[in-house]
Coordinates of C-alpha atoms in Angstrom, one line a residue:
M241 CA 34.5 -8.3 17.0
R242 CA 33.4 -6.9 20.4
I243 CA 35.9 -4.0 20.1
V244 CA 34.5 -3.1 16.7
S245 CA 30.9 -3.4 17.8
I246 CA 31.6 -1.2 20.8
I247 CA 33.2 1.4 18.3
V248 CA 30.4 1.3 15.8
L249 CA 27.5 1.8 18.4
F250 CA 29.8 4.6 19.9
T251 CA 30.1 6.1 16.3
V252 CA 26.3 5.8 15.5
C253 CA 25.3 7.5 19.0
V254 CA 27.8 10.2 18.5
S255 CA 26.5 10.8 15.1
Y256 CA 22.9 11.5 16.3
F257 CA 24.2 14.5 18.1
V258 CA 26.8 15.7 15.5
Y259 CA 24.6 15.2 12.3
A260 CA 21.1 16.0 13.5
S261 CA 19.3 17.5 10.8
P262 CA 18.6 21.3 11.2
F263 CA 16.3 21.6 8.2
A264 CA 12.7 21.5 8.3
A265 CA 12.5 20.6 4.7
T266 CA 9.2 19.0 3.9
W267 CA 5.6 19.9 4.9
D268 CA 5.6 17.4 8.0
E269 CA 9.0 18.6 9.2
V270 CA 7.7 22.1 9.2
D271 CA 4.6 21.1 11.0
F272 CA 6.5 19.4 13.9
A273 CA 9.2 22.2 14.0
L274 CA 6.5 24.8 14.4
A275 CA 4.8 22.9 17.2
L276 CA 7.7 23.4 19.4
A277 CA 6.7 27.2 19.6
R278 CA 3.0 26.8 19.7
Y279 CA 1.1 23.4 19.8
D280 CA -2.2 23.9 17.7
L281 CA -3.5 21.0 15.5
L282 CA -6.0 23.5 13.7
A283 CA -2.9 25.4 12.4
M284 CA -1.1 22.4 11.5
Q285 CA 1.5 22.7 14.4
P286 CA 1.5 19.7 14.0
H287 CA -0.8 17.9 12.0
F288 CA -3.6 15.3 13.2
P289 CA -3.4 13.3 15.4
G290 CA -0.9 15.5 17.2
Y291 CA 2.1 13.2 18.1
P292 CA 2.2 14.5 21.9
Y293 CA 5.0 12.3 23.2
F294 CA 7.1 13.3 20.2
I295 CA 6.5 16.8 20.3
F296 CA 7.0 16.8 24.3
G297 CA 10.4 15.5 23.8
G298 CA 11.1 17.7 21.2
M299 CA 10.1 20.8 23.4
L300 CA 12.6 19.3 26.2
I301 CA 15.5 19.7 23.9
H302 CA 14.4 22.8 22.5
S303 CA 15.2 24.3 25.8
F304 CA 18.9 23.6 25.2
V305 CA 18.9 23.6 21.4
N306 CA 17.8 26.6 19.5
N307 CA 16.9 25.0 16.2
A308 CA 13.5 23.3 16.2
A309 CA 14.1 20.6 13.8
K310 CA 17.4 19.7 15.1
A311 CA 16.1 19.5 18.7
L312 CA 13.4 17.0 17.3
A313 CA 16.1 14.9 15.4
I314 CA 18.4 14.9 18.7
W315 CA 15.2 13.5 20.7
N316 CA 14.8 10.8 18.0
G317 CA 18.5 10.1 18.4
L318 CA 18.2 9.8 22.3
L319 CA 15.4 7.4 22.0
M320 CA 17.1 5.3 19.5
M321 CA 20.3 5.2 21.9
S322 CA 17.9 3.8 24.6
A323 CA 16.7 1.1 22.2
T324 CA 20.3 -0.6 22.3
I325 CA 19.0 -2.1 25.6
P326 CA 15.9 -4.0 24.4
I327 CA 17.7 -4.9 21.1
Y328 CA 20.7 -6.3 23.1
L329 CA 18.2 -8.4 25.5
L330 CA 16.3 -9.8 22.6
A331 CA 19.7 -10.6 20.7
K332 CA 20.8 -12.6 23.9
A333 CA 17.6 -14.5 23.6
Y334 CA 18.3 -15.6 20.0
V335 CA 22.1 -16.1 19.7
E336 CA 24.9 -16.9 21.9
K337 CA 25.8 -14.2 24.4
K338 CA 29.2 -13.7 22.9
Y339 CA 27.4 -12.5 19.7
A340 CA 24.8 -10.3 21.4
L341 CA 26.7 -7.1 21.2
F342 CA 27.6 -7.7 17.6
M343 CA 24.1 -8.3 16.7
T344 CA 23.0 -5.0 18.3
A345 CA 26.0 -3.0 16.6
L346 CA 24.6 -4.6 13.3
V347 CA 20.8 -3.5 13.9
Q348 CA 21.8 -0.3 15.1
S349 CA 23.9 0.6 12.3
L350 CA 21.3 0.1 9.5
S351 CA 22.3 2.7 7.0
Y352 CA 18.7 4.0 6.3
V353 CA 17.6 3.7 9.5
M354 CA 20.3 6.1 10.9
L355 CA 19.3 8.5 8.2
I356 CA 15.7 8.6 9.2
V357 CA 16.4 8.8 12.8
S358 CA 18.5 11.8 12.2
Q359 CA 15.5 13.8 10.7
P360 CA 13.0 15.9 12.5
M361 CA 10.3 13.2 12.0
S362 CA 8.6 11.0 14.2
E363 CA 9.8 7.6 12.6
G364 CA 12.9 7.7 14.6
S365 CA 11.2 7.7 18.1
A366 CA 8.5 5.4 17.1
L367 CA 11.2 2.9 15.9
A368 CA 12.9 3.0 19.4
L369 CA 9.7 2.6 21.0
L370 CA 8.8 -0.3 18.7
W371 CA 12.0 -2.1 19.9
W372 CA 11.0 -1.6 23.7
Y373 CA 7.5 -2.8 23.0
V374 CA 8.6 -6.0 21.0
W375 CA 10.8 -6.8 24.1
S376 CA 8.0 -6.2 26.5
L377 CA 5.8 -8.4 24.4
E378 CA 8.4 -11.0 24.7
R379 CA 8.5 -10.7 28.5
A380 CA 4.6 -10.9 28.6
L381 CA 4.8 -14.2 26.8
R382 CA 7.0 -15.7 29.7
S383 CA 5.5 -14.2 32.8
D384 CA 2.2 -14.1 34.6
R385 CA 3.1 -11.0 36.5
V386 CA 0.6 -8.0 36.2
H387 CA 3.3 -5.5 35.8
V388 CA 4.9 -7.3 33.0
Q389 CA 1.6 -7.8 31.4
W390 CA 0.5 -4.0 31.9
L391 CA 4.0 -3.1 30.4
P392 CA 3.2 -3.7 26.6
L393 CA 0.0 -1.7 26.9
L394 CA 1.8 1.2 28.4
L395 CA 4.5 1.3 25.5
F396 CA 2.0 0.4 22.8
S397 CA 0.1 3.9 24.1
I398 CA 3.3 5.8 24.0
M399 CA 4.2 4.4 20.7
L400 CA 1.1 5.5 19.2
G401 CA 1.2 9.0 21.0
I402 CA 4.4 9.2 18.7
R403 CA 3.3 7.8 15.6
L404 CA -0.4 6.6 15.1
S405 CA 0.4 4.7 11.9
Y406 CA 2.0 1.9 14.0
I407 CA -1.5 0.7 15.3
P408 CA -1.2 -2.7 13.5
F409 CA 1.2 -3.6 16.1
G410 CA -1.5 -3.9 18.5
V411 CA -2.0 -7.5 17.2
G412 CA 1.2 -8.6 19.3
I413 CA -0.9 -7.9 22.4
L414 CA -3.7 -9.9 21.3
Y415 CA -1.5 -12.6 20.4
V416 CA -0.1 -12.4 23.9
W417 CA -3.5 -12.7 25.6
W418 CA -4.3 -15.5 23.3
K419 CA -1.2 -17.6 24.1
R420 CA -1.6 -16.8 27.7
R421 CA -5.4 -18.1 27.6
Y422 CA -6.7 -15.5 29.8
R423 CA -10.1 -15.8 31.4
L424 CA -12.7 -13.3 30.4
K425 CA -12.3 -11.1 33.7
Q426 CA -8.6 -10.7 32.9
L427 CA -9.2 -9.9 29.3
L428 CA -11.6 -7.2 30.5
L429 CA -9.3 -5.7 33.1
Y430 CA -6.5 -5.7 30.5
S431 CA -8.7 -4.2 28.0
L432 CA -9.7 -1.5 30.3
A433 CA -6.0 -0.9 31.1
A434 CA -4.9 -0.6 27.3
V435 CA -8.1 1.9 26.7
A436 CA -6.9 4.0 29.9
F437 CA -3.4 4.2 28.5
Q438 CA -4.6 5.3 25.2
F439 CA -7.1 7.8 26.8
I440 CA -4.0 9.7 28.5
W441 CA -2.6 11.1 25.3
I442 CA -6.0 11.3 23.2
S443 CA -7.7 13.1 25.8
A444 CA -5.1 15.8 26.4
V445 CA -4.7 16.4 22.8
A446 CA -8.6 16.6 22.5
A447 CA -8.6 19.1 25.5
T448 CA -6.2 21.6 23.7
E449 CA -8.3 21.6 20.5
G450 CA -11.7 21.6 22.1
E451 CA -14.8 20.2 19.9
G452 CA -12.9 20.7 16.8
F453 CA -10.8 17.9 17.2
W454 CA -13.1 15.4 16.4
Q455 CA -14.1 17.2 13.6
L456 CA -10.3 17.3 12.7
A457 CA -9.9 13.7 13.0
F458 CA -12.7 12.7 10.6
S459 CA -11.6 15.1 7.9
F460 CA -7.7 13.9 8.5
V461 CA -8.6 10.1 8.2
T462 CA -10.9 10.7 5.3
G463 CA -8.4 12.7 3.4
H464 CA -5.8 10.2 4.1
F465 CA -7.7 7.3 2.6
T466 CA -9.3 9.1 -0.1
Q467 CA -7.2 11.9 -1.5
W468 CA -3.6 12.7 -0.5
G469 CA -2.5 9.7 1.7
G470 CA -0.9 7.6 -1.2
T471 CA -3.0 4.5 -0.2
V472 CA -3.9 1.8 -2.5
S473 CA -7.3 3.6 -3.3
T474 CA -5.7 6.6 -4.5
D475 CA -2.8 4.9 -6.4
E476 CA -3.3 4.8 -10.0
A477 CA -0.6 2.3 -10.7
P478 CA -1.4 -1.5 -11.2
F479 CA -1.5 -3.4 -7.9
W480 CA 1.6 -5.6 -8.9
Q481 CA 3.5 -2.5 -9.5
R482 CA 2.9 -1.6 -5.9
V483 CA 3.7 -4.9 -4.4
Y484 CA 6.9 -4.8 -6.2
M485 CA 7.7 -1.4 -5.3
L486 CA 7.0 -2.1 -1.6
I487 CA 9.1 -5.2 -1.5
F488 CA 12.0 -4.5 -3.8
Y489 CA 12.4 -1.0 -3.8
N490 CA 11.2 -0.1 -0.5
I491 CA 12.1 -2.9 1.8
I492 CA 15.3 -4.2 0.2
W493 CA 16.7 -1.7 -2.4
T494 CA 16.4 1.4 0.1
G495 CA 15.3 0.0 3.6
M496 CA 17.9 -2.6 3.9
A497 CA 20.7 -1.5 1.3
K498 CA 20.1 2.3 1.5
Q499 CA 20.3 2.0 -2.5
S500 CA 23.9 1.0 -2.3
V501 CA 25.1 -1.8 -4.7
W502 CA 27.9 -2.6 -2.1
L503 CA 25.4 -3.1 0.8
L504 CA 22.9 -5.1 -1.2
S505 CA 25.5 -7.7 -2.3
C506 CA 26.6 -8.0 1.3
F507 CA 23.0 -8.8 2.3
V508 CA 22.3 -11.1 -0.8
I509 CA 25.6 -13.2 0.3
L510 CA 24.6 -13.3 3.7
F511 CA 21.0 -14.4 2.7
L512 CA 22.5 -17.1 0.2
M513 CA 24.8 -18.2 3.0
T514 CA 21.8 -18.4 5.5
W515 CA 18.6 -19.2 4.1
K516 CA 18.4 -22.8 5.1
H517 CA 18.6 -21.8 8.7
I518 CA 16.4 -18.6 8.6
F519 CA 13.6 -18.8 11.3
L520 CA 11.0 -16.4 12.4
P521 CA 9.0 -16.8 15.6
N522 CA 5.2 -16.8 15.3
L523 CA 4.9 -13.4 17.1
Y524 CA 7.2 -11.9 14.7
R525 CA 5.4 -13.4 11.6
L526 CA 2.2 -12.0 12.7
L527 CA 3.5 -8.4 13.4
L528 CA 5.4 -8.6 9.9
L529 CA 2.2 -10.0 8.0
T530 CA 0.0 -7.4 9.7
Y531 CA 2.3 -4.5 9.1
F532 CA 3.1 -5.5 5.5
L533 CA -0.6 -5.5 4.5
W534 CA -0.9 -2.1 6.2
A535 CA 2.0 -0.5 4.6
L536 CA 0.7 -1.9 1.2
F537 CA -2.9 -1.0 1.3
A538 CA -2.9 2.1 3.7
Q539 CA 0.4 3.8 3.5
N540 CA 2.1 6.0 0.8
I541 CA 4.1 3.7 -1.3
E542 CA 6.3 6.8 -2.4
K543 CA 8.0 7.3 1.1
P544 CA 10.2 4.2 2.0
R545 CA 10.4 5.3 5.7
H546 CA 6.9 3.7 6.2
I547 CA 8.3 0.4 5.8
L548 CA 11.2 0.7 8.4
P549 CA 9.6 -1.5 10.9
I550 CA 9.6 -4.2 8.4
V551 CA 13.2 -3.4 7.6
I552 CA 14.3 -3.7 11.1
I553 CA 12.6 -6.9 12.1
V554 CA 13.6 -8.8 9.1
S555 CA 17.2 -7.5 9.4
F556 CA 17.2 -8.7 13.0
F557 CA 16.2 -12.2 12.1
L558 CA 18.5 -12.2 9.2
F559 CA 21.5 -11.6 11.4
T560 CA 20.1 -13.9 14.2
S561 CA 19.7 -16.8 11.6
A562 CA 23.3 -16.3 10.5
L563 CA 24.7 -16.6 13.9
Q564 CA 22.9 -19.9 14.6
S565 CA 26.0 -21.8 12.7
T566 CA 28.8 -19.6 12.4
S567 CA 31.8 -20.0 10.3
R568 CA 34.8 -17.8 9.7
L569 CA 33.6 -16.8 6.2
R570 CA 30.1 -15.9 7.4
L571 CA 31.4 -13.8 10.2
T572 CA 33.7 -12.1 7.9
V573 CA 30.7 -11.2 5.5
M574 CA 28.8 -10.0 8.6
L575 CA 31.7 -7.9 9.8
A576 CA 32.1 -6.6 6.4
L577 CA 28.5 -5.6 6.2
L578 CA 28.8 -4.0 9.9
V579 CA 31.6 -1.7 8.9
S580 CA 30.2 -0.9 5.4
Q581 CA 26.7 0.3 6.7
T582 CA 28.4 2.2 9.3
V583 CA 30.5 4.2 7.0
I584 CA 27.5 4.6 4.4
G585 CA 25.3 5.7 6.9
I586 CA 27.8 8.3 8.5
Q587 CA 28.2 9.6 5.0
G588 CA 24.4 9.9 4.6
V589 CA 23.7 11.7 7.9
N590 CA 26.6 13.8 7.2
H591 CA 25.5 14.9 3.8
Q592 CA 21.8 15.4 5.1
A593 CA 22.8 17.5 7.8
T594 CA 25.4 19.9 5.9
Q595 CA 23.9 20.1 2.3
L596 CA 20.8 22.4 1.5
P597 CA 17.6 20.5 0.9
A598 CA 16.0 21.2 -2.4
T599 CA 13.2 23.1 -0.7
Y600 CA 15.7 25.6 0.8
Q601 CA 17.8 25.8 -2.3
L602 CA 14.6 26.8 -4.2
A603 CA 13.7 29.6 -1.2
Y604 CA 17.2 31.1 -1.4
D605 CA 17.6 31.4 -5.2
F606 CA 14.2 33.1 -5.7
E607 CA 15.2 35.6 -2.8
Q608 CA 17.6 36.9 -5.4
K609 CA 15.6 36.9 -8.4
E610 CA 14.5 40.5 -9.7
Q611 CA 10.6 41.1 -9.0
P612 CA 7.8 41.2 -9.9
F613 CA 7.1 37.5 -10.1
I614 CA 4.8 34.9 -8.6
L615 CA 5.7 31.4 -7.7
F616 CA 3.0 28.8 -7.8
T617 CA 3.8 25.7 -5.8
W618 CA 2.4 22.3 -4.5
E619 CA 3.5 21.6 -0.8
E620 CA 6.8 23.5 -1.1
T621 CA 4.8 26.5 0.0
R622 CA 4.6 25.2 3.7
V623 CA 8.7 25.5 3.8
L624 CA 8.7 28.8 2.1
E625 CA 6.3 30.0 4.7
Y626 CA 8.4 28.6 7.3
L627 CA 11.5 30.3 6.0
R628 CA 9.7 33.6 5.9
V629 CA 10.8 34.4 2.2
S630 CA 9.9 37.9 1.0
F631 CA 8.7 36.8 -2.5
P632 CA 5.2 36.0 -3.4
H633 CA 4.1 32.5 -3.4
E634 CA 1.1 30.3 -3.5
R635 CA -0.2 26.9 -3.3
V636 CA -2.4 25.7 -6.0
F637 CA -3.9 22.4 -6.8
S638 CA -6.6 23.0 -9.5
F639 CA -5.8 24.5 -13.0
H640 CA -8.9 26.6 -12.9
V641 CA -8.1 28.3 -9.7
F642 CA -4.4 28.8 -11.1
Q643 CA -6.0 30.6 -14.2
R644 CA -7.7 32.7 -11.8
D645 CA -5.3 33.7 -9.4
K646 CA -2.5 34.5 -12.0
A647 CA -4.6 36.9 -13.4
A648 CA -3.9 39.1 -10.5
F649 CA -0.1 39.1 -11.4
S650 CA -0.5 40.1 -15.1
H651 CA 2.4 42.3 -15.2
A652 CA 4.9 39.6 -13.4
K653 CA 6.5 36.7 -14.4
V654 CA 4.7 33.5 -13.5
Y655 CA 6.7 30.3 -12.3
V656 CA 5.3 26.9 -11.4
T657 CA 7.2 24.0 -9.8
D658 CA 7.2 20.5 -11.5
H659 CA 4.9 19.2 -8.8
V660 CA 2.1 21.8 -9.9
V661 CA 2.7 20.7 -13.6
K662 CA 2.2 17.0 -13.0
G663 CA -1.0 18.2 -11.1
F664 CA -2.4 19.9 -13.8
Q665 CA -1.3 17.0 -16.3
A666 CA -3.3 14.6 -14.1
Q667 CA -6.4 16.9 -14.6
G668 CA -5.9 16.4 -18.2
I669 CA -4.4 19.7 -19.3
D670 CA -1.7 19.7 -21.6
V671 CA 0.9 22.2 -20.1
R672 CA 3.6 21.5 -22.6
P673 CA 3.0 24.6 -24.9
Y674 CA 2.9 27.0 -21.9
I675 CA 6.3 26.0 -19.6
R676 CA 9.9 26.4 -20.1
P677 CA 12.4 24.8 -17.7
I678 CA 14.3 27.4 -15.7
R679 CA 16.3 25.4 -13.3
T680 CA 16.4 22.1 -11.1
Y681 CA 17.2 22.0 -7.4
E682 CA 18.6 18.8 -6.2
S683 CA 19.4 17.2 -2.9
S684 CA 19.0 13.8 -1.4
L685 CA 16.1 11.6 -2.9
L686 CA 17.0 9.0 0.0
S687 CA 16.3 12.0 2.7
D688 CA 13.2 13.4 0.8
P689 CA 11.9 11.1 -2.1
V690 CA 9.1 13.4 -3.1
Y691 CA 10.6 16.7 -2.9
G692 CA 14.5 16.1 -3.1
R693 CA 14.3 17.3 -6.6
I694 CA 12.4 20.1 -7.7
T695 CA 12.3 21.7 -11.2
V696 CA 10.9 25.3 -11.9
Y697 CA 9.4 26.3 -14.9
E698 CA 8.4 29.9 -16.4
W699 CA 4.7 29.9 -17.3
R700 CA 4.3 31.7 -20.6
E701 CA 1.0 32.9 -22.0
E702 CA 0.3 31.8 -25.8
G703 CA 1.3 35.1 -27.0
N704 CA 4.7 35.2 -25.2
R705 CA 5.7 32.1 -26.3
E706 CA 8.9 31.7 -28.6

């Protein structure tokens, strides 16, 4: 078991270098990739809040790796490799020492986690910092030393400087303060320290943008919660459907099983063998509940990567509970799960790094099309700009704007993507008489659930319809 665990950990670590994604295939990934050349929030390089520690790490790797997207993915991998240390230390605290390495390998080889870490997105780095942060909270619960109490405050600041949406985990610091029963003077001291650590990265980002930073912050927060953020306030689906999708589709089917029936079967069998022994310390119950509510109400339900903090904590304590009372059958199931999710994870990152994303396929295919034509897109335009395509394309949200803009191309063919079509339909426009499907571009919906499949339609005016 120890030998297999070492092989798995080595394989996962190597995969973060070999299969680091070289593609900036989504709006956010383009934002991050462009930021390595010029950091400018007003130009969405990257978007608010700036992700300074993530971008700084990417810049360091970019000094050696020419591809900006790949540099960011490798930085994710390096940080996740470092997270092996706190995972192992936490495992030793909850299972027998002889199983700690096995536990670490199980957690580090979670297939969907491997996939996301290998992307040029900030989630991978944030997950790594989350492990260090949780470990520091555990230490702070057991020690009165000042530097031990300050460590979670520092790590929490770095984590938010990588991914601000992990802010709900600040409740862990409040829990530590409550359990330590600090006096008012101590609370004030630690509160000032927490604010000072956050001020380091916030002031640095604000200084780069000047007075426009706070206006940008306000517009971003407003837009996230009222327009494009996919929060509960902008979701037209019934609330029960949102809950179902979060728990069963995002957390269990995607986050834990990576949409693999075999992995799901292994997890279900392990759960059925373990459910009587499952335990979850109060700290983690609080962290999970707080982030679950945050993901339910304030995150985009269409992107399962947002629930990865829940996945890693739930998986950790499922494995921990399973190892409280070991048997040959239970260890066999866990060993099968370890090998299976490693193999499936490697296959996933290999496919992600070597197969062209749908947005890239769209760009390269339209480069070969005979002009004149105009392509109207939703967010795909950001990727087309990044790839510096030679054909005309335009981002459009409003049907009325579309009608006005396409009039300038009266002698050209007009193409629209399916996301534009869906946007028009949401505005009450019946587009069916005007569109004819041309081609569908497909890549991995696990890597990009929003733009992993793109269908392009030709828009035909009434007089040109067959």
